[in-house]
PDB file of C-alpha atoms and ligand atoms in Angstrom:
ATOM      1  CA  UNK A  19      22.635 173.854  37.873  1.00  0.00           C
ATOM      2  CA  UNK A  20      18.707 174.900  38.942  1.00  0.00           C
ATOM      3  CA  UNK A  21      18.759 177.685  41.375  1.00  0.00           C
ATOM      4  CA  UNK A  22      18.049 175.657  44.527  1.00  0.00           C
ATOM      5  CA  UNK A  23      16.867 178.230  47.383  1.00  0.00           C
ATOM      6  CA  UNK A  24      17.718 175.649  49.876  1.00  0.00           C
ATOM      7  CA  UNK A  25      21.260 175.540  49.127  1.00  0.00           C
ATOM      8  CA  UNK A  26      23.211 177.430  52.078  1.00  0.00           C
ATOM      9  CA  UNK A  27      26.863 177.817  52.379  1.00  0.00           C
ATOM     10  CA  UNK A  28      28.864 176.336  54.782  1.00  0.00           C
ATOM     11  CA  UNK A  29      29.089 179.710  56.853  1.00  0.00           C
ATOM     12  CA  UNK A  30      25.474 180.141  56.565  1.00  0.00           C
ATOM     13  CA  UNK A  31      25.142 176.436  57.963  1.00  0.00           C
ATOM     14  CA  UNK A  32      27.026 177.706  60.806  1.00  0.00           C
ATOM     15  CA  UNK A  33      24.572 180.383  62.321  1.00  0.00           C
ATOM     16  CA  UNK A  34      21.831 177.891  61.697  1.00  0.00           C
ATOM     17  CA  UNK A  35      20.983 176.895  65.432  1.00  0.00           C
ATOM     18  CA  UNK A  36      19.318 173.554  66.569  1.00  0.00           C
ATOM     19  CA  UNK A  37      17.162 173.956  69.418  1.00  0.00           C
ATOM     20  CA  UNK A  38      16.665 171.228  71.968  1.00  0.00           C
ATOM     21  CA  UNK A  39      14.420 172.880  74.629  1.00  0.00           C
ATOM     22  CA  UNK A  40      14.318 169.764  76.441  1.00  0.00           C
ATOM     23  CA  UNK A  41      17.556 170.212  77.545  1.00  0.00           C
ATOM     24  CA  UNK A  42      19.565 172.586  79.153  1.00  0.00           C
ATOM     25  CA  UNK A  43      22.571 173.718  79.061  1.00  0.00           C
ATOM     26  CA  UNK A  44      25.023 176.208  81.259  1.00  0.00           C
ATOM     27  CA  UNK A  45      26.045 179.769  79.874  1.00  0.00           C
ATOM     28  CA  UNK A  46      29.940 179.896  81.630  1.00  0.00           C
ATOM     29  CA  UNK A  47      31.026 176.798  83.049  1.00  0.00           C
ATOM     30  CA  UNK A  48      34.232 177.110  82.084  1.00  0.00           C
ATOM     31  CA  UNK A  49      34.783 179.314  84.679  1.00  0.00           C
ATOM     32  CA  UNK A  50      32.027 178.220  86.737  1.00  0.00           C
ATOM     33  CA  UNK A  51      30.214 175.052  88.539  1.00  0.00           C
ATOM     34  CA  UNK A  52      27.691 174.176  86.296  1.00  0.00           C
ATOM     35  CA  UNK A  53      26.209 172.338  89.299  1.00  0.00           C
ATOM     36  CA  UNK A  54      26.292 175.415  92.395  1.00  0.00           C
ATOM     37  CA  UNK A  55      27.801 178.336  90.046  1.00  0.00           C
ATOM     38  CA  UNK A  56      30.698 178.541  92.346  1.00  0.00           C
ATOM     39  CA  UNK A  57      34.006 180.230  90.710  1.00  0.00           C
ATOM     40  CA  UNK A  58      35.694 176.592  89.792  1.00  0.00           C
ATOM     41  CA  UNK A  59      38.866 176.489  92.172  1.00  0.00           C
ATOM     42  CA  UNK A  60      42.394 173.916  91.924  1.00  0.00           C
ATOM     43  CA  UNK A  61      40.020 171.633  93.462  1.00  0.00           C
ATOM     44  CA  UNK A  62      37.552 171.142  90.942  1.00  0.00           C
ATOM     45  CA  UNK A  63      37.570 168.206  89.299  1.00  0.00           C
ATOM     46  CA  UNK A  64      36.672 167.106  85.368  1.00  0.00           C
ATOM     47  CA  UNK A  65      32.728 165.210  85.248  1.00  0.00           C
ATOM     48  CA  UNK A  66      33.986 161.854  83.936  1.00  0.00           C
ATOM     49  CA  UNK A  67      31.582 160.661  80.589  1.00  0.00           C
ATOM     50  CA  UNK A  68      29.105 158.788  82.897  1.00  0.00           C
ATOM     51  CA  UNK A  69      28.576 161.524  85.244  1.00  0.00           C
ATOM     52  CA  UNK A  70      27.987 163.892  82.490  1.00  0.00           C
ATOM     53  CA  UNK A  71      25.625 161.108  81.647  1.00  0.00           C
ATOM     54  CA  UNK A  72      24.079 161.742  85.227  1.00  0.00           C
ATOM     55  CA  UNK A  73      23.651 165.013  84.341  1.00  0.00           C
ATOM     56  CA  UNK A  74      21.924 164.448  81.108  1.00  0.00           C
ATOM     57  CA  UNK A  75      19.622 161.737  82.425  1.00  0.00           C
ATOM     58  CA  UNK A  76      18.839 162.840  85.575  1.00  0.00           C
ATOM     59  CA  UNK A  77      18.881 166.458  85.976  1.00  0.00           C
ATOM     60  CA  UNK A  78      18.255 167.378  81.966  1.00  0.00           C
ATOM     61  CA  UNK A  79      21.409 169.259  81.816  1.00  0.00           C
ATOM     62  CA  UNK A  80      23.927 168.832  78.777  1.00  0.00           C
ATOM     63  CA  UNK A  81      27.348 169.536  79.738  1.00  0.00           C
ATOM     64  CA  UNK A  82      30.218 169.173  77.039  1.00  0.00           C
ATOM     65  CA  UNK A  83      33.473 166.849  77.654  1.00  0.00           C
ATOM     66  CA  UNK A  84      36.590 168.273  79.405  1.00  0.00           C
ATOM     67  CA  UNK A  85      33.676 170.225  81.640  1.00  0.00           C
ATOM     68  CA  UNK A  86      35.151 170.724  85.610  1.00  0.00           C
ATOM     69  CA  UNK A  87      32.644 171.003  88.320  1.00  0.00           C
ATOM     70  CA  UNK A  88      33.535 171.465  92.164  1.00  0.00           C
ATOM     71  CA  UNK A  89      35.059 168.267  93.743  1.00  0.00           C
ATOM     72  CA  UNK A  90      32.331 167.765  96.596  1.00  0.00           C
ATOM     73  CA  UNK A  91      29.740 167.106  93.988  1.00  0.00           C
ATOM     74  CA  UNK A  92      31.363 164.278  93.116  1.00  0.00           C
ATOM     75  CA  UNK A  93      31.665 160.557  94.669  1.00  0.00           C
ATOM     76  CA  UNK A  94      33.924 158.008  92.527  1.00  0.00           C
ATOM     77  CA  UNK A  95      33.838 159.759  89.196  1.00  0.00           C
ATOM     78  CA  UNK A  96      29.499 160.002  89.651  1.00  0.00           C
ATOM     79  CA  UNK A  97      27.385 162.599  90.477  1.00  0.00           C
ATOM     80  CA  UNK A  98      26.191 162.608  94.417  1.00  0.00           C
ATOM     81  CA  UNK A  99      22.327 161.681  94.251  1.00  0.00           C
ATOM     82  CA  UNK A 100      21.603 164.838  96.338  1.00  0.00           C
ATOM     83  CA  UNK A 101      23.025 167.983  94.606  1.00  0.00           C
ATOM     84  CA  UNK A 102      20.526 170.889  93.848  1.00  0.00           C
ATOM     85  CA  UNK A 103      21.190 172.782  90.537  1.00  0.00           C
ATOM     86  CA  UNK A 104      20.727 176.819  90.635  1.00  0.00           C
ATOM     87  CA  UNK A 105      18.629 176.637  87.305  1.00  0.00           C
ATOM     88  CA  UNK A 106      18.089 180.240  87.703  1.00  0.00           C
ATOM     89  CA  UNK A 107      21.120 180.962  84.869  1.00  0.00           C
ATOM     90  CA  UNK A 108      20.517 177.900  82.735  1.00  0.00           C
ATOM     91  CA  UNK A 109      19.454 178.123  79.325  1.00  0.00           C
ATOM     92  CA  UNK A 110      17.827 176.133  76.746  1.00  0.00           C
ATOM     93  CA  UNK A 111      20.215 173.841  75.323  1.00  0.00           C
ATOM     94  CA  UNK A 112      21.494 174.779  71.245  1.00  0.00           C
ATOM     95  CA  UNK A 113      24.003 173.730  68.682  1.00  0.00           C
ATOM     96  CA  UNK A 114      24.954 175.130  65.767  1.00  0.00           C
ATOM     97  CA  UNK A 115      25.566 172.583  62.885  1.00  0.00           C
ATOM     98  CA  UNK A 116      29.152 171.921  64.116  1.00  0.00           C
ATOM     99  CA  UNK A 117      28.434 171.388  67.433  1.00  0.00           C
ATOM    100  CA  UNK A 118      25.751 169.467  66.895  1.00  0.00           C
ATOM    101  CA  UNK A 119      27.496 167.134  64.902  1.00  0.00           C
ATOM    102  CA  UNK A 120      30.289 166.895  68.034  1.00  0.00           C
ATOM    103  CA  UNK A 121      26.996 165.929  70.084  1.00  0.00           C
ATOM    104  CA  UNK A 122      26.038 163.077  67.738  1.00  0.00           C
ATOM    105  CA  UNK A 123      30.203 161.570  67.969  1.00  0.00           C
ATOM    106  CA  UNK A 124      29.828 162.044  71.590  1.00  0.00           C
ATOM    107  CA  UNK A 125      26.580 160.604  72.723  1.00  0.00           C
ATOM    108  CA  UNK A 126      27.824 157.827  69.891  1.00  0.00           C
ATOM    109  CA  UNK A 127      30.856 157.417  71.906  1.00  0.00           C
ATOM    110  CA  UNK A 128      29.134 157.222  74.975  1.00  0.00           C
ATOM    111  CA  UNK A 129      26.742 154.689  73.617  1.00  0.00           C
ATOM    112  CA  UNK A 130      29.872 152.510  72.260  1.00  0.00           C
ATOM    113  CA  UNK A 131      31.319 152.667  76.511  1.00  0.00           C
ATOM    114  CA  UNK A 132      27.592 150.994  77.855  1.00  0.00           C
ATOM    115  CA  UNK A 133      27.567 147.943  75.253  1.00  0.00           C
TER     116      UNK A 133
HETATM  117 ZN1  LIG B 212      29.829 173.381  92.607  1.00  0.00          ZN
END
């Protein structure tokens, strides 16, 4: 086999990280609104897949599935029109190679719910 210096292994692959600075993307929300940076609370609720798709479109934030943001941003499953995001702790949005592949299955999958 010809020494390929492009070949990487699979844990190098890993580390590799995929900017898209278009996008942004929020540090903790696990443990905080992504929308207001409140502590999340038994009230929050999960974004459904087309208000993450709010999110995405119309304020240029990713947020991954299973995401919980505080209840009152939220009217029937959709974003409220009129919430204001502290961008202050945002960051530019990143994958590594795994993650970036769960990005492609779930904007796929979210393609596959609009037709
Ligand atoms: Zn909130």
């Amino acid at each position: 086999m010809e020494n390929d210096a492009s070949a990487v292994s699979t844990s190098e692959m890993e580390e590799v990280k995929i900017p898209f600075d278009e996008y942004l993307s929020s540090p903790d929300c696990a443990v905080r609104c992504c929308i207001c940076r409140a502590l999340l609370t038994a009230d929050a609720a999960e974004l459904s897949n087309a208000a993450r798709v709010d999110l995405l479109i119309d304020q240029d934030l990713y947020v991954s599935p299973g995401i919980r943001v505080c209840s009152r941003h939220l009217f029937r499953g959709r974003i409220l029109p009129d919430i204001t995001i502290d961008r202050n702790r945002l960051q530019p949005l990143s994958f590594n190679v795994a993650s970036a592949k769960e990005l492609i299955n779930d904007l796929v999958f979210q393609l596959r719910m609009v037709s």
